[in-house]
Tab-separated table of C-alpha atoms in Angstrom:
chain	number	residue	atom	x	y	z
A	720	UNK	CA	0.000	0.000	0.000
A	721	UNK	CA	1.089	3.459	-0.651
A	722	UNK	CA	1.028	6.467	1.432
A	723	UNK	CA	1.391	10.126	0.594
A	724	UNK	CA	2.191	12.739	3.699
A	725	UNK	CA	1.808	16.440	2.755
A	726	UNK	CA	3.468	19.518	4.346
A	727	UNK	CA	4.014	22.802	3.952
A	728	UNK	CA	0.619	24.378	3.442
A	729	UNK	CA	-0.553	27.706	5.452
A	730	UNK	CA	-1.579	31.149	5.791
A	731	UNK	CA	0.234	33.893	3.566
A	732	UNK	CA	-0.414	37.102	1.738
A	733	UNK	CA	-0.844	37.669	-1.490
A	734	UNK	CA	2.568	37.866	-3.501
A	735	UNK	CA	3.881	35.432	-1.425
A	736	UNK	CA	6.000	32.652	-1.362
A	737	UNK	CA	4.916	28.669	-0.080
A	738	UNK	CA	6.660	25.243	-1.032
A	739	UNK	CA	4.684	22.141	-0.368
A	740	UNK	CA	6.136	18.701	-0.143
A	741	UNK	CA	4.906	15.343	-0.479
A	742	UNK	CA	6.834	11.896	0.354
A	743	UNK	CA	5.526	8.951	-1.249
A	744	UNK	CA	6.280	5.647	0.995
A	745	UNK	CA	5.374	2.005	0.796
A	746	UNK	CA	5.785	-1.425	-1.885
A	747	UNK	CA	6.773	0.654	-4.615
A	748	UNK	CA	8.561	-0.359	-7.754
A	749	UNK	CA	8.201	3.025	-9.882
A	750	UNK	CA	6.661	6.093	-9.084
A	751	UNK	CA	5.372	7.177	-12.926
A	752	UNK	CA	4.006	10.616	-12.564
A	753	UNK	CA	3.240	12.809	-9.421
A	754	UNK	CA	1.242	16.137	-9.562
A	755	UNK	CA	-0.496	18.398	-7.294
A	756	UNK	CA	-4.057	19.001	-6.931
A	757	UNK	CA	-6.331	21.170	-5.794
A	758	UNK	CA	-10.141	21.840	-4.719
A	759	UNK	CA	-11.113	25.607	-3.621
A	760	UNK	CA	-14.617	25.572	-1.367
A	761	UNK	CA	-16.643	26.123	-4.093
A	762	UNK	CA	-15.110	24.181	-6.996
A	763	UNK	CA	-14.025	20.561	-8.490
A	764	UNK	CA	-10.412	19.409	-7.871
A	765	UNK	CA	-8.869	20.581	-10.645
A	766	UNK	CA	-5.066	19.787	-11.765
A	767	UNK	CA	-2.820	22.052	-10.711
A	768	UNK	CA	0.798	20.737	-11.776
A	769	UNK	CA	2.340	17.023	-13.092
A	770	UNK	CA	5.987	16.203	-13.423
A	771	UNK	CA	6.974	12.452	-14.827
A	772	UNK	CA	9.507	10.158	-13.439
A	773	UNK	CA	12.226	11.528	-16.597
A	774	UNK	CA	11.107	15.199	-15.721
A	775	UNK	CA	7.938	16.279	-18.027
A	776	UNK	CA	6.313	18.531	-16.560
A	777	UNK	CA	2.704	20.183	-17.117
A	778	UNK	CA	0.633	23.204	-15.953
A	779	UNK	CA	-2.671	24.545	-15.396
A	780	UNK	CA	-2.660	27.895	-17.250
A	781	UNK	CA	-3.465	29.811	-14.217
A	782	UNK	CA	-0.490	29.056	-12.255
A	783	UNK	CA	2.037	29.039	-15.423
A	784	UNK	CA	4.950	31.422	-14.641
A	785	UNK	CA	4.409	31.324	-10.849
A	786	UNK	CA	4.428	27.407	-9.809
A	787	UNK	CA	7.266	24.893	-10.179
A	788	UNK	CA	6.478	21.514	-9.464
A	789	UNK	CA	9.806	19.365	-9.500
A	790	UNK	CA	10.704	15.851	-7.615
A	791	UNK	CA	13.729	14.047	-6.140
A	792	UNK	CA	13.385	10.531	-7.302
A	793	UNK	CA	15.822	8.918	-5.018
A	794	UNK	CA	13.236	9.823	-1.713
A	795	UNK	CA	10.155	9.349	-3.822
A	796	UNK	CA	9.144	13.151	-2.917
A	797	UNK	CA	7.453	15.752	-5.139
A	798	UNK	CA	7.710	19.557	-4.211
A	799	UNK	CA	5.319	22.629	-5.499
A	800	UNK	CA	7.109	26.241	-4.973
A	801	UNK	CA	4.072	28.737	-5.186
A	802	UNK	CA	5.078	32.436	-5.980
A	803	UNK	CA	3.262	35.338	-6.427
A	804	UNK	CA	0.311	33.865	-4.876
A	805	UNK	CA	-3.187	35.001	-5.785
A	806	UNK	CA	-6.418	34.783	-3.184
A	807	UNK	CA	-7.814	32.464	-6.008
A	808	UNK	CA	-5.158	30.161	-5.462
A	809	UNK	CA	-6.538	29.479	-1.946
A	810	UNK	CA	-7.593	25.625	-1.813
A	811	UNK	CA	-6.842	22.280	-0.056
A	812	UNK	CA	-3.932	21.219	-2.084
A	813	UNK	CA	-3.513	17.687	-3.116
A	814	UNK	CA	-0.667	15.370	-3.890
A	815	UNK	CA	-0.950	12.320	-6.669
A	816	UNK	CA	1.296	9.571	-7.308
A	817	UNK	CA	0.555	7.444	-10.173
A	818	UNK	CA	2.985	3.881	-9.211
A	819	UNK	CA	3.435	0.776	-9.803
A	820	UNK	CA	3.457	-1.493	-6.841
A	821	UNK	CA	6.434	-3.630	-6.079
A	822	UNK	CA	3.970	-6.443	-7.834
A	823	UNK	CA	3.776	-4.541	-10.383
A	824	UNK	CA	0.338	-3.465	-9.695
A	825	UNK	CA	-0.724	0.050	-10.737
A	826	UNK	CA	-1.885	2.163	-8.048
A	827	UNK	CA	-3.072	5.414	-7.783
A	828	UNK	CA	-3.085	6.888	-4.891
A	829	UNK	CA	-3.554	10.686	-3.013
A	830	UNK	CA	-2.546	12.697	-0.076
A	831	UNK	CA	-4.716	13.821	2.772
A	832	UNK	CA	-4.629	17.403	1.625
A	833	UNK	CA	-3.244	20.335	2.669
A	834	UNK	CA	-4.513	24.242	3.291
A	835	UNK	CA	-3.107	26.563	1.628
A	836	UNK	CA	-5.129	30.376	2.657
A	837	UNK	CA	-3.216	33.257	0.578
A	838	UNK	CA	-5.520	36.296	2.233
A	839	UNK	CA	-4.436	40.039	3.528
């Protein structure tokens, strides 16, 4: 089984700065693609940022130019740096690993969320 642990989330002011992490542990042969999620009060969880295992990365239009999603293969942990945050970014952020399992099982599998409040 395959467990995701989020940090980093909080309270901040617009224009600034936050860098979530998430750590991916468990029977895992190959972690294929991890992104970040998120779901504001009022909306669907929407796709925020995706980076393969070789480095591909995608973004949702509204964060292009201010979020960098990246990952450290060797301790199975994905990272989002925020900038220039927006009060429309504010949302329970999400982390996604897409795996297989060390029976070669795929699995897909999601963090317990994280808060993320950019408000004045």
């Amino acid at each position: 089984q395959v467990q995701l642990v989020e940090s980093g989330g909080g309270l901040v002011q617009p224009g600034g700065s936050l860098r979530l992490s998430c750590e991916v542990s468990g029977s895992i042969f190959r972690i294929n693609v991890m992104g970040w999620y998120r779901q504001g009060p009022r909306n669907k969880r929407e796709m925020v940022a995706v980076v393969t295992s070789g480095g591909t990365t995608n973004y949702a239009d509204s964060v292009k130019g201010r979020f960098t999603i990246s990952r450290d293969n060797a301790k199975n942990t994905a990272y989002l740096q925020m900038n220039s945050l927006k009060p429309e970014d504010t949302a329970v952020y999400y982390c996604n690993a897409d795996s297989l399992s060390a029976g070669l099982e795929r699995e897909i599998s999601w963090g317990q969320g994280t808060q993320v409040t950019v408000s004045s």
